[in-house]
């Protein structure tokens, strides 16, 4: 039987249309903050998320820690928090429900381990309390365009297609999906080469006290562990990443393991916006989880009786497309601690570049940089902003600016921008970052 190349494409189910002020594509840290902020300002907001929960890379990808809150310092005696705003509120709610640990050491800075199940519940509660119309299990498949003006998006749901008509649309997909659908310019890593994905997993049955006594309190494992990995590679193990992070979690006897380095079977770097690469990353990621967990059980103190609890719902994707924005965060801005009059978010996080055989970390000490509003305004088109890791930024800048605390900050800012655009009838590209900065400070962001 041959394929009928003239077959009509049909979905005969009725199309539902929803009218709204703000449409948000994606419920990661950024999308959630956008939706809740805009709804609290009185906008009608619809959020669509392809999974049945919020959290994106932090939950589905099990990234598991909130980085980007604290200054890095050589002395490193106690954590100094320099990022505030929506993130404080979200983490406060996580803490109240027992879903957040105390700061743990990560090289010259600190991070907070969170419990992904609690994140889902806090996300649900925030959306419901703010009155956001949330459509889980809904994937954006098309953008509605009137010339160069975005009028919303169309979704695939199990009920059939849903069309959301919106005054302002936010691309918080992480992958700049909507910008790409519109055919507007995007960039991709270092000449197309993006940071490699990682399949994160949780290891149970660990004697955490013995583990800490052997390897210390820094969650970046010491050179001794890297040396053992190198040695094991010649003796029956396949462990492609030697420099690894292991985080004791909020649950007893558990480590969150950020250690795999996923490339294609032929050694190529994988890019998750290419469907075959995304699939290969899942295959290879799960295989590596078994290898690393076997190595931990056989080799590391405290892990002798351990087992794999679970992996991420999906492989963790660090980087795909970036929007080409009216401004671009430069690599040099990071280590220079650049500040901008229209800076709407702060970041003290290092360049943490996962490329090649071992991750490279370059520190910004006792300082932070700011991210300008224009990094979220596409160079082309109207009525659409981006939020989150798909901001306009150069390759190494993304390796810093993509972490969770910053994605909350971007979402907080873009939520205000969307509300301002709807309520005061200001085109999104005419919004001034300086004004957003003031609004953020009213919410406790402490930018000025
Ligand atoms: C392996 C790995 C480890 C990391 N470790 C850390 C860490 O320890 N600490 C830290 O702070 N950060 C870490 N990060 C980074 C951090 O997790 C992410 O960069 C951050 O979560 C990005 O947030 P976001 O909201 O921009 O995007 P995402 O979290 O990617 O959210 C995008 C959301 O949009 C949804 N979506 C996408 N396309 C569509 C569509 N077409 N229709 C509907 N929904 C869609 C997705 O399901 C997702 O929920 C890590 C990332 C990776 C990959």
Tab-separated table of C-alpha atoms and ligand atoms in Angstrom:
chain	number	residue	atom	x	y	z
A	1	UNK	CA	0.000	0.000	0.000
A	2	UNK	CA	1.490	3.333	-1.031
A	3	UNK	CA	0.952	6.606	0.800
A	4	UNK	CA	-1.748	8.803	-0.758
A	5	UNK	CA	0.201	12.046	-1.257
A	6	UNK	CA	-3.028	13.947	-2.001
A	7	UNK	CA	-4.794	12.984	1.242
A	8	UNK	CA	-6.514	15.961	2.909
A	9	UNK	CA	-5.320	17.060	6.354
A	10	UNK	CA	-8.417	16.934	8.570
A	11	UNK	CA	-9.248	17.537	12.195
A	12	UNK	CA	-13.032	17.704	12.128
A	13	UNK	CA	-13.479	18.561	15.792
A	14	UNK	CA	-14.877	21.999	16.624
A	15	UNK	CA	-12.368	24.776	17.233
A	16	UNK	CA	-12.738	26.627	20.551
A	17	UNK	CA	-11.775	30.308	20.666
A	18	UNK	CA	-10.798	32.123	23.874
A	19	UNK	CA	-10.416	35.917	24.051
A	20	UNK	CA	-7.901	37.251	26.554
A	21	UNK	CA	-5.580	40.151	27.346
A	22	UNK	CA	-2.348	38.207	27.795
A	23	UNK	CA	-1.456	34.787	26.435
A	24	UNK	CA	1.577	33.010	27.909
A	25	UNK	CA	3.143	30.039	26.121
A	26	UNK	CA	4.947	27.824	28.657
A	27	UNK	CA	4.783	27.388	32.433
A	28	UNK	CA	8.479	27.318	33.365
A	29	UNK	CA	9.804	29.698	36.008
A	30	UNK	CA	9.504	32.575	33.526
A	31	UNK	CA	6.019	31.806	32.166
A	32	UNK	CA	4.565	31.286	35.630
A	33	UNK	CA	5.939	34.618	36.854
A	34	UNK	CA	4.599	36.436	33.766
A	35	UNK	CA	1.117	34.943	34.116
A	36	UNK	CA	0.770	35.545	37.851
A	37	UNK	CA	2.165	39.099	37.692
A	38	UNK	CA	-0.100	40.161	34.803
A	39	UNK	CA	-3.175	38.534	36.386
A	40	UNK	CA	-2.511	40.255	39.713
A	41	UNK	CA	-2.524	43.555	37.836
A	42	UNK	CA	-6.059	42.823	36.662
A	43	UNK	CA	-5.405	41.356	33.201
A	44	UNK	CA	-7.249	38.353	31.850
A	45	UNK	CA	-4.457	35.794	31.376
A	46	UNK	CA	-4.346	32.408	29.648
A	47	UNK	CA	-1.311	30.157	30.150
A	48	UNK	CA	-0.736	27.041	28.020
A	49	UNK	CA	1.713	24.356	29.095
A	50	UNK	CA	2.449	21.140	27.223
A	51	UNK	CA	2.888	19.123	30.449
A	52	UNK	CA	0.362	18.672	33.271
A	53	UNK	CA	2.354	20.868	35.657
A	54	UNK	CA	4.518	23.961	35.823
A	55	UNK	CA	8.271	24.146	36.333
A	56	UNK	CA	9.785	23.368	32.919
A	57	UNK	CA	13.526	22.730	33.160
A	58	UNK	CA	13.445	22.979	36.946
A	59	UNK	CA	10.782	20.264	37.345
A	60	UNK	CA	10.293	18.277	34.119
A	61	UNK	CA	14.046	18.558	33.520
A	62	UNK	CA	14.686	17.934	37.251
A	63	UNK	CA	17.357	20.634	37.378
A	64	UNK	CA	16.438	20.621	41.036
A	65	UNK	CA	18.232	23.658	42.431
A	66	UNK	CA	17.557	27.395	42.309
A	67	UNK	CA	20.778	29.040	41.185
A	68	UNK	CA	21.442	32.736	40.713
A	69	UNK	CA	20.393	34.240	44.053
A	70	UNK	CA	23.730	34.753	45.818
A	71	UNK	CA	26.939	36.660	45.100
A	72	UNK	CA	30.052	34.591	44.439
A	73	UNK	CA	33.010	35.346	46.651
A	74	UNK	CA	36.536	34.069	47.196
A	75	UNK	CA	36.120	34.235	50.999
A	76	UNK	CA	32.751	32.510	50.872
A	77	UNK	CA	31.745	32.465	54.520
A	78	UNK	CA	28.015	33.042	54.227
A	79	UNK	CA	25.590	33.587	51.332
A	80	UNK	CA	24.689	37.178	50.357
A	81	UNK	CA	21.428	37.313	48.373
A	82	UNK	CA	21.307	39.996	45.654
A	83	UNK	CA	18.270	38.889	43.628
A	84	UNK	CA	14.781	39.598	44.965
A	85	UNK	CA	11.162	40.009	43.908
A	86	UNK	CA	8.790	37.299	42.660
A	87	UNK	CA	11.447	34.682	43.386
A	88	UNK	CA	11.311	35.481	47.129
A	89	UNK	CA	7.588	34.953	47.193
A	90	UNK	CA	7.719	31.677	45.265
A	91	UNK	CA	10.575	30.286	47.341
A	92	UNK	CA	8.838	31.437	50.550
A	93	UNK	CA	5.820	29.342	49.574
A	94	UNK	CA	8.105	26.394	48.735
A	95	UNK	CA	9.781	26.723	52.126
A	96	UNK	CA	6.454	26.822	53.977
A	97	UNK	CA	5.529	23.499	52.401
A	98	UNK	CA	8.877	21.894	53.223
A	99	UNK	CA	10.014	21.955	49.591
A	100	UNK	CA	13.206	24.001	49.921
A	101	UNK	CA	16.576	23.258	51.509
A	102	UNK	CA	19.092	25.595	53.130
A	103	UNK	CA	21.808	27.130	50.894
A	104	UNK	CA	24.428	24.561	49.836
A	105	UNK	CA	27.902	25.373	48.574
A	106	UNK	CA	28.462	25.371	44.796
A	107	UNK	CA	32.101	26.360	44.236
A	108	UNK	CA	32.405	30.054	45.164
A	109	UNK	CA	28.670	30.557	45.614
A	110	UNK	CA	25.551	28.838	46.951
A	111	UNK	CA	22.382	27.310	45.584
A	112	UNK	CA	19.068	26.063	46.992
A	113	UNK	CA	17.879	22.515	46.414
A	114	UNK	CA	14.106	22.279	45.859
A	115	UNK	CA	11.594	19.465	45.802
A	116	UNK	CA	10.032	19.246	42.300
A	117	UNK	CA	6.732	17.754	43.530
A	118	UNK	CA	6.216	20.713	45.882
A	119	UNK	CA	7.110	23.088	43.017
A	120	UNK	CA	4.197	21.676	41.005
A	121	UNK	CA	1.800	22.263	43.905
A	122	UNK	CA	3.033	25.802	44.573
A	123	UNK	CA	2.770	26.571	40.845
A	124	UNK	CA	-0.861	25.338	40.804
A	125	UNK	CA	-1.683	27.414	43.889
A	126	UNK	CA	-0.141	30.615	42.465
A	127	UNK	CA	-2.004	30.267	39.165
A	128	UNK	CA	-5.336	29.532	40.825
A	129	UNK	CA	-5.039	32.312	43.401
A	130	UNK	CA	-4.147	34.845	40.691
A	131	UNK	CA	-7.089	33.700	38.536
A	132	UNK	CA	-5.023	32.596	35.527
A	133	UNK	CA	-6.906	30.425	33.021
A	134	UNK	CA	-4.482	27.523	32.877
A	135	UNK	CA	-4.529	25.007	30.035
A	136	UNK	CA	-2.292	22.069	30.913
A	137	UNK	CA	-1.590	19.366	28.331
A	138	UNK	CA	-1.849	22.038	25.649
A	139	UNK	CA	0.868	22.573	23.074
A	140	UNK	CA	1.192	25.724	21.009
A	141	UNK	CA	1.317	24.647	17.378
A	142	UNK	CA	0.748	27.927	15.495
A	143	UNK	CA	1.020	31.642	15.992
A	144	UNK	CA	-1.781	33.999	14.885
A	145	UNK	CA	-0.279	36.754	12.754
A	146	UNK	CA	-1.918	39.821	11.270
A	147	UNK	CA	0.908	41.136	9.107
A	148	UNK	CA	3.706	41.581	11.612
A	149	UNK	CA	1.351	41.860	14.608
A	150	UNK	CA	0.841	38.792	16.801
A	151	UNK	CA	-2.807	38.209	17.704
A	152	UNK	CA	-2.379	35.084	19.870
A	153	UNK	CA	-1.727	31.425	19.185
A	154	UNK	CA	-3.360	28.116	18.413
A	155	UNK	CA	-3.001	25.064	20.626
A	156	UNK	CA	-3.313	21.332	20.281
A	157	UNK	CA	-5.389	19.787	23.070
A	158	UNK	CA	-7.080	16.405	23.399
A	159	UNK	CA	-10.406	18.182	22.950
A	160	UNK	CA	-9.318	19.569	19.597
A	161	UNK	CA	-7.721	22.824	18.517
A	162	UNK	CA	-8.034	25.884	20.734
A	163	UNK	CA	-7.419	29.388	19.419
A	164	UNK	CA	-6.390	32.011	21.976
A	165	UNK	CA	-6.810	35.584	20.739
A	166	UNK	CA	-4.718	37.949	22.872
A	167	UNK	CA	-3.700	41.596	22.991
A	168	UNK	CA	-0.199	40.605	24.081
A	169	UNK	CA	1.493	37.230	23.611
A	170	UNK	CA	4.475	36.017	25.627
A	171	UNK	CA	6.871	33.380	24.327
A	172	UNK	CA	8.049	31.636	27.506
A	173	UNK	CA	8.611	28.320	25.723
A	174	UNK	CA	12.342	28.328	26.509
A	175	UNK	CA	12.976	27.562	22.845
A	176	UNK	CA	11.597	30.782	21.287
A	177	UNK	CA	9.030	28.521	19.603
A	178	UNK	CA	6.590	31.319	18.812
A	179	UNK	CA	9.255	33.676	17.481
A	180	UNK	CA	10.448	30.859	15.267
A	181	UNK	CA	6.877	30.087	14.105
A	182	UNK	CA	6.477	33.743	13.120
A	183	UNK	CA	9.609	33.423	10.991
A	184	UNK	CA	11.363	36.176	12.923
A	185	UNK	CA	15.128	36.077	13.487
A	186	UNK	CA	16.618	33.843	16.168
A	187	UNK	CA	20.187	32.777	16.944
A	188	UNK	CA	21.495	29.373	17.988
A	189	UNK	CA	24.491	28.954	20.296
A	190	UNK	CA	28.011	29.313	18.985
A	191	UNK	CA	27.374	29.205	15.225
A	192	UNK	CA	24.675	26.593	15.765
A	193	UNK	CA	26.557	24.603	18.412
A	194	UNK	CA	24.570	24.616	21.690
A	195	UNK	CA	25.436	23.469	25.216
A	196	UNK	CA	24.922	19.767	25.706
A	197	UNK	CA	21.834	18.316	27.416
A	198	UNK	CA	22.003	16.417	30.710
A	199	UNK	CA	19.667	13.747	32.056
A	200	UNK	CA	19.392	14.456	35.770
A	201	UNK	CA	18.377	11.741	38.218
A	202	UNK	CA	17.716	11.166	41.896
A	203	UNK	CA	19.624	8.523	43.795
A	204	UNK	CA	18.001	7.027	46.916
A	205	UNK	CA	19.389	4.903	49.742
A	206	UNK	CA	22.479	7.093	50.223
A	207	UNK	CA	24.204	7.505	53.585
A	208	UNK	CA	24.489	11.265	53.141
A	209	UNK	CA	26.539	11.834	56.299
A	210	UNK	CA	29.221	9.387	55.138
A	211	UNK	CA	29.066	10.824	51.632
A	212	UNK	CA	29.615	14.365	52.982
A	213	UNK	CA	32.359	13.231	55.338
A	214	UNK	CA	34.215	11.722	52.373
A	215	UNK	CA	33.734	14.432	49.722
A	216	UNK	CA	33.011	17.628	51.674
A	217	UNK	CA	30.164	20.137	51.610
A	218	UNK	CA	30.800	21.557	48.130
A	219	UNK	CA	28.284	20.106	45.662
A	220	UNK	CA	30.899	20.361	42.882
A	221	UNK	CA	32.688	17.074	43.476
A	222	UNK	CA	36.396	17.280	44.352
A	223	UNK	CA	39.218	16.314	41.915
A	224	UNK	CA	39.465	12.917	43.640
A	225	UNK	CA	36.031	11.964	42.253
A	226	UNK	CA	36.923	13.221	38.755
A	227	UNK	CA	40.130	11.137	38.896
A	228	UNK	CA	38.155	8.025	39.827
A	229	UNK	CA	35.775	8.638	36.938
A	230	UNK	CA	38.719	8.966	34.534
A	231	UNK	CA	40.179	5.704	35.837
A	232	UNK	CA	36.842	3.852	35.683
A	233	UNK	CA	36.394	4.826	32.028
A	234	UNK	CA	39.180	2.468	31.048
A	235	UNK	CA	37.726	-0.329	33.183
A	236	UNK	CA	34.265	-1.237	31.986
A	237	UNK	CA	32.331	2.009	32.538
A	238	UNK	CA	31.148	4.653	30.058
A	239	UNK	CA	31.222	7.964	31.987
A	240	UNK	CA	31.676	10.828	29.511
A	241	UNK	CA	31.686	13.672	32.062
A	242	UNK	CA	34.406	13.856	34.712
A	243	UNK	CA	33.460	17.074	36.543
A	244	UNK	CA	30.115	16.440	38.222
A	245	UNK	CA	27.675	18.029	40.712
A	246	UNK	CA	25.932	15.971	43.422
A	247	UNK	CA	23.382	17.659	45.728
A	248	UNK	CA	21.949	16.188	48.948
A	249	UNK	CA	18.221	17.022	48.720
A	250	UNK	CA	15.421	17.921	51.141
A	251	UNK	CA	14.566	14.223	51.427
A	252	UNK	CA	16.584	11.879	53.654
A	253	UNK	CA	19.118	9.584	51.984
A	254	UNK	CA	18.834	11.236	48.560
A	255	UNK	CA	21.244	12.832	46.080
A	256	UNK	CA	20.257	14.861	43.028
A	257	UNK	CA	22.789	13.902	40.356
A	258	UNK	CA	23.807	16.370	37.655
A	259	UNK	CA	26.523	14.347	35.971
A	260	UNK	CA	25.639	13.052	32.514
A	261	UNK	CA	26.936	14.612	29.303
A	262	UNK	CA	24.893	13.658	26.325
A	263	UNK	CA	26.105	13.561	22.765
A	264	UNK	CA	24.904	11.559	19.756
A	265	UNK	CA	26.060	7.998	19.112
A	266	UNK	CA	28.436	9.455	16.493
A	267	UNK	CA	29.814	11.971	19.016
A	268	UNK	CA	27.916	14.984	17.626
A	269	UNK	CA	26.550	17.701	19.925
A	270	UNK	CA	22.767	17.279	20.224
A	271	UNK	CA	20.280	20.087	19.696
A	272	UNK	CA	16.844	19.523	21.243
A	273	UNK	CA	14.954	21.522	18.627
A	274	UNK	CA	15.881	18.804	16.117
A	275	UNK	CA	13.416	15.989	16.841
A	276	UNK	CA	15.867	13.152	16.132
A	277	UNK	CA	18.473	14.744	18.405
A	278	UNK	CA	15.901	15.214	21.178
A	279	UNK	CA	14.970	11.520	20.964
A	280	UNK	CA	18.609	10.380	20.884
A	281	UNK	CA	19.233	12.526	23.973
A	282	UNK	CA	16.502	10.663	25.877
A	283	UNK	CA	17.902	7.244	24.836
A	284	UNK	CA	21.480	8.156	25.682
A	285	UNK	CA	20.485	10.050	28.854
A	286	UNK	CA	18.734	7.058	30.410
A	287	UNK	CA	21.617	4.760	29.449
A	288	UNK	CA	24.131	7.099	31.121
A	289	UNK	CA	22.008	7.314	34.277
A	290	UNK	CA	22.449	3.568	34.707
A	291	UNK	CA	26.205	3.829	34.127
A	292	UNK	CA	26.752	6.666	36.609
A	293	UNK	CA	24.510	5.078	39.252
A	294	UNK	CA	26.442	1.790	38.894
A	295	UNK	CA	29.708	3.686	39.268
A	296	UNK	CA	28.430	5.557	42.361
A	297	UNK	CA	27.240	2.318	43.956
A	298	UNK	CA	30.541	0.556	43.222
A	299	UNK	CA	32.864	3.440	44.100
A	300	UNK	CA	31.555	6.349	46.205
A	301	UNK	CA	31.415	6.343	50.009
A	302	UNK	CA	27.829	6.300	51.273
A	303	UNK	CA	26.383	5.131	47.941
A	304	UNK	CA	26.966	1.372	48.349
A	305	UNK	CA	23.258	0.586	48.863
A	306	UNK	CA	21.851	3.241	46.529
A	307	UNK	CA	19.311	3.002	43.710
A	308	UNK	CA	17.846	5.266	41.026
A	309	UNK	CA	14.555	6.806	42.187
A	310	UNK	CA	13.700	8.591	38.965
A	311	UNK	CA	15.051	10.630	36.074
A	312	UNK	CA	13.710	13.887	34.683
A	313	UNK	CA	10.410	13.613	32.801
A	314	UNK	CA	12.565	14.801	29.934
A	315	UNK	CA	16.253	15.288	29.322
A	316	UNK	CA	17.407	18.699	30.590
A	317	UNK	CA	17.783	21.196	27.738
A	318	UNK	CA	20.121	24.097	28.506
A	319	UNK	CA	20.014	26.003	25.300
A	320	UNK	CA	18.310	26.040	21.927
A	321	UNK	CA	17.121	29.176	20.101
A	322	UNK	CA	17.542	32.720	21.378
A	323	UNK	CA	15.345	35.517	20.100
A	324	UNK	CA	17.213	38.177	18.129
A	325	UNK	CA	16.228	41.139	20.284
A	326	UNK	CA	16.464	44.903	20.056
A	327	UNK	CA	19.276	44.489	22.605
A	328	UNK	CA	21.583	41.515	23.166
A	329	UNK	CA	23.334	40.495	26.358
A	330	UNK	CA	27.021	40.167	25.398
A	331	UNK	CA	29.503	37.589	26.683
A	332	UNK	CA	31.665	40.472	27.930
A	333	UNK	CA	28.765	41.932	29.988
A	334	UNK	CA	28.814	38.969	32.353
A	335	UNK	CA	32.314	39.085	33.813
A	336	UNK	CA	32.379	42.913	33.547
A	337	UNK	CA	29.316	43.119	35.840
A	338	UNK	CA	27.604	45.424	33.305
A	339	UNK	CA	24.731	47.601	34.573
A	340	UNK	CA	22.023	49.216	32.433
A	341	UNK	CA	19.534	52.057	33.022
A	342	UNK	CA	16.825	49.722	31.675
A	343	UNK	CA	18.175	46.656	33.510
A	344	UNK	CA	15.144	44.651	34.695
A	345	UNK	CA	16.968	41.733	36.340
A	346	UNK	CA	20.195	41.087	38.200
A	347	UNK	CA	22.452	38.060	37.947
A	348	UNK	CA	25.492	37.098	40.006
A	349	UNK	CA	25.709	33.622	38.402
A	350	UNK	CA	28.992	32.553	36.720
A	351	UNK	CA	29.357	31.491	33.112
A	352	UNK	CA	28.658	27.765	33.497
A	353	UNK	CA	29.300	26.446	30.029
A	354	UNK	CA	28.463	22.819	29.324
A	355	UNK	CA	30.354	22.216	26.116
A	356	UNK	CA	33.170	19.847	25.210
A	357	UNK	CA	34.319	17.166	27.649
A	358	UNK	CA	33.984	19.101	30.931
A	359	UNK	CA	31.858	22.060	32.053
A	360	UNK	CA	33.723	25.382	32.308
A	361	UNK	CA	32.878	27.738	35.187
A	362	UNK	CA	34.060	31.392	35.111
A	363	UNK	CA	33.213	33.413	38.213
A	364	UNK	CA	31.976	36.969	38.626
A	365	UNK	CA	33.150	37.799	42.161
A	366	UNK	CA	31.441	40.144	44.673
A	367	UNK	CA	29.280	41.669	41.953
A	368	UNK	CA	26.352	41.074	39.604
A	369	UNK	CA	25.393	42.172	36.103
A	370	UNK	CA	22.014	43.408	34.881
A	371	UNK	CA	19.927	42.268	31.937
A	372	UNK	CA	18.316	45.049	29.840
A	373	UNK	CA	14.626	45.022	28.915
A	374	UNK	CA	15.446	45.065	25.182
A	375	UNK	CA	16.750	41.466	25.421
A	376	UNK	CA	13.091	40.389	25.634
A	377	UNK	CA	11.775	42.510	22.746
A	378	UNK	CA	12.094	40.791	19.342
A	379	UNK	CA	13.909	42.807	16.686
A	380	UNK	CA	10.920	42.255	14.420
A	381	UNK	CA	7.148	42.184	14.964
A	382	UNK	CA	4.662	43.653	17.417
A	383	UNK	CA	2.575	42.511	20.424
A	384	UNK	CA	4.949	39.709	21.411
A	385	UNK	CA	7.644	39.592	24.108
A	386	UNK	CA	9.788	36.677	25.213
A	387	UNK	CA	10.556	35.688	28.807
A	388	UNK	CA	13.071	33.210	30.203
A	389	UNK	CA	16.093	31.423	28.845
A	390	UNK	CA	15.303	32.265	25.189
A	391	UNK	CA	16.263	35.925	25.769
A	392	UNK	CA	18.509	37.687	23.282
A	393	UNK	CA	22.026	36.806	24.446
A	394	UNK	CA	25.352	35.597	23.081
A	395	UNK	CA	26.376	31.985	23.604
A	396	UNK	CA	28.453	32.284	26.794
A	397	UNK	CA	26.109	34.908	28.215
A	398	UNK	CA	23.290	32.348	27.962
A	399	UNK	CA	25.437	29.943	29.973
A	400	UNK	CA	25.024	32.385	32.874
A	401	UNK	CA	21.715	34.164	32.262
A	402	UNK	CA	19.600	30.999	31.860
A	403	UNK	CA	19.338	29.908	35.513
A	404	UNK	CA	16.170	29.750	37.580
A	405	UNK	CA	16.277	32.843	39.827
A	406	UNK	CA	16.889	35.003	36.743
A	407	UNK	CA	14.069	33.323	34.786
A	408	UNK	CA	11.699	34.240	37.646
A	409	UNK	CA	13.002	37.838	37.472
A	410	UNK	CA	12.549	38.021	33.685
A	411	UNK	CA	8.997	36.684	34.035
A	412	UNK	CA	8.197	39.168	36.789
A	413	UNK	CA	9.371	42.049	34.567
A	414	UNK	CA	7.632	40.832	31.422
A	415	UNK	CA	4.375	40.311	33.374
A	416	UNK	CA	4.457	44.016	34.254
A	417	UNK	CA	5.317	44.939	30.664
A	418	UNK	CA	2.394	42.886	29.317
A	419	UNK	CA	-0.018	44.491	31.775
A	420	UNK	CA	1.272	47.977	30.943
A	421	UNK	CA	0.857	47.315	27.235
A	422	UNK	CA	-2.740	46.047	27.632
A	423	UNK	CA	-3.958	48.574	30.157
A	424	UNK	CA	-2.274	51.727	28.874
A	425	UNK	CA	-2.417	50.737	25.181
A	426	UNK	CA	1.361	51.030	24.751
A	427	UNK	CA	2.959	48.944	21.969
A	428	UNK	CA	5.376	46.495	23.612
A	429	UNK	CA	8.407	47.945	21.839
A	430	UNK	CA	7.560	51.426	23.146
A	431	UNK	CA	7.696	50.273	26.785
A	432	UNK	CA	10.631	51.702	28.732
A	433	UNK	CA	12.716	49.310	30.815
A	434	UNK	CA	13.251	52.157	33.286
A	435	UNK	CA	9.506	52.180	34.042
A	436	UNK	CA	9.414	48.404	34.513
A	437	UNK	CA	12.351	48.703	36.886
A	438	UNK	CA	10.330	51.063	39.094
A	439	UNK	CA	7.336	48.714	39.085
A	440	UNK	CA	9.572	45.805	40.050
A	441	UNK	CA	10.993	47.778	42.940
A	442	UNK	CA	7.470	48.421	44.188
A	443	UNK	CA	7.202	44.604	44.403
A	444	UNK	CA	10.449	44.346	46.404
A	445	UNK	CA	12.953	43.569	43.623
A	446	UNK	CA	15.493	46.028	45.132
A	447	UNK	CA	16.977	46.998	41.757
A	448	UNK	CA	17.663	50.639	42.608
B	1	LIG	C1	20.513	19.869	32.896
B	1	LIG	C2	20.173	21.190	33.444
B	1	LIG	C3	20.563	21.529	34.714
B	1	LIG	C4	20.252	22.758	35.227
B	1	LIG	N1	20.589	23.036	36.491
B	1	LIG	C5	20.160	24.165	37.053
B	1	LIG	C6	20.330	24.379	38.404
B	1	LIG	O1	20.885	23.546	39.115
B	1	LIG	N2	19.861	25.523	38.932
B	1	LIG	C7	19.230	26.464	38.164
B	1	LIG	O2	18.815	27.499	38.689
B	1	LIG	N3	19.040	26.277	36.868
B	1	LIG	C8	19.465	25.140	36.300
B	1	LIG	N4	19.223	24.906	34.996
B	1	LIG	C9	18.574	25.955	34.190
B	1	LIG	C10	17.094	26.119	34.459
B	1	LIG	O3	16.484	24.926	34.851
B	1	LIG	C11	16.377	26.597	33.219
B	1	LIG	O4	17.164	27.397	32.419
B	1	LIG	C12	15.126	27.380	33.596
B	1	LIG	O5	14.281	26.485	34.237
B	1	LIG	C13	14.506	27.963	32.360
B	1	LIG	O6	13.251	28.499	32.675
B	1	LIG	P1	12.287	29.008	31.504
B	1	LIG	O7	10.992	29.319	32.155
B	1	LIG	O8	12.950	30.043	30.705
B	1	LIG	O9	12.149	27.793	30.490
B	1	LIG	P2	11.731	26.292	30.721
B	1	LIG	O10	11.974	25.879	32.113
B	1	LIG	O11	12.365	25.536	29.617
B	1	LIG	O12	10.151	26.347	30.531
B	1	LIG	C14	9.525	26.359	29.274
B	1	LIG	C15	8.144	25.743	29.448
B	1	LIG	O13	7.425	25.854	28.230
B	1	LIG	C16	6.803	24.620	27.928
B	1	LIG	N5	6.694	24.596	26.466
B	1	LIG	C17	7.706	24.580	25.569
B	1	LIG	N6	7.237	24.609	24.324
B	1	LIG	C18	5.886	24.661	24.430
B	1	LIG	C19	4.830	24.713	23.486
B	1	LIG	N7	5.076	24.743	22.151
B	1	LIG	N8	3.551	24.725	23.941
B	1	LIG	C20	3.285	24.699	25.289
B	1	LIG	N9	4.267	24.639	26.218
B	1	LIG	C21	5.543	24.633	25.797
B	1	LIG	C22	7.722	23.575	28.495
B	1	LIG	O14	7.069	22.359	28.754
B	1	LIG	C23	8.220	24.266	29.784
B	1	LIG	O15	7.388	23.986	30.884
B	1	LIG	C24	19.527	23.687	34.452
B	1	LIG	C25	19.103	23.349	33.173
B	1	LIG	C26	19.433	22.114	32.673
B	1	LIG	C27	18.970	21.755	31.329
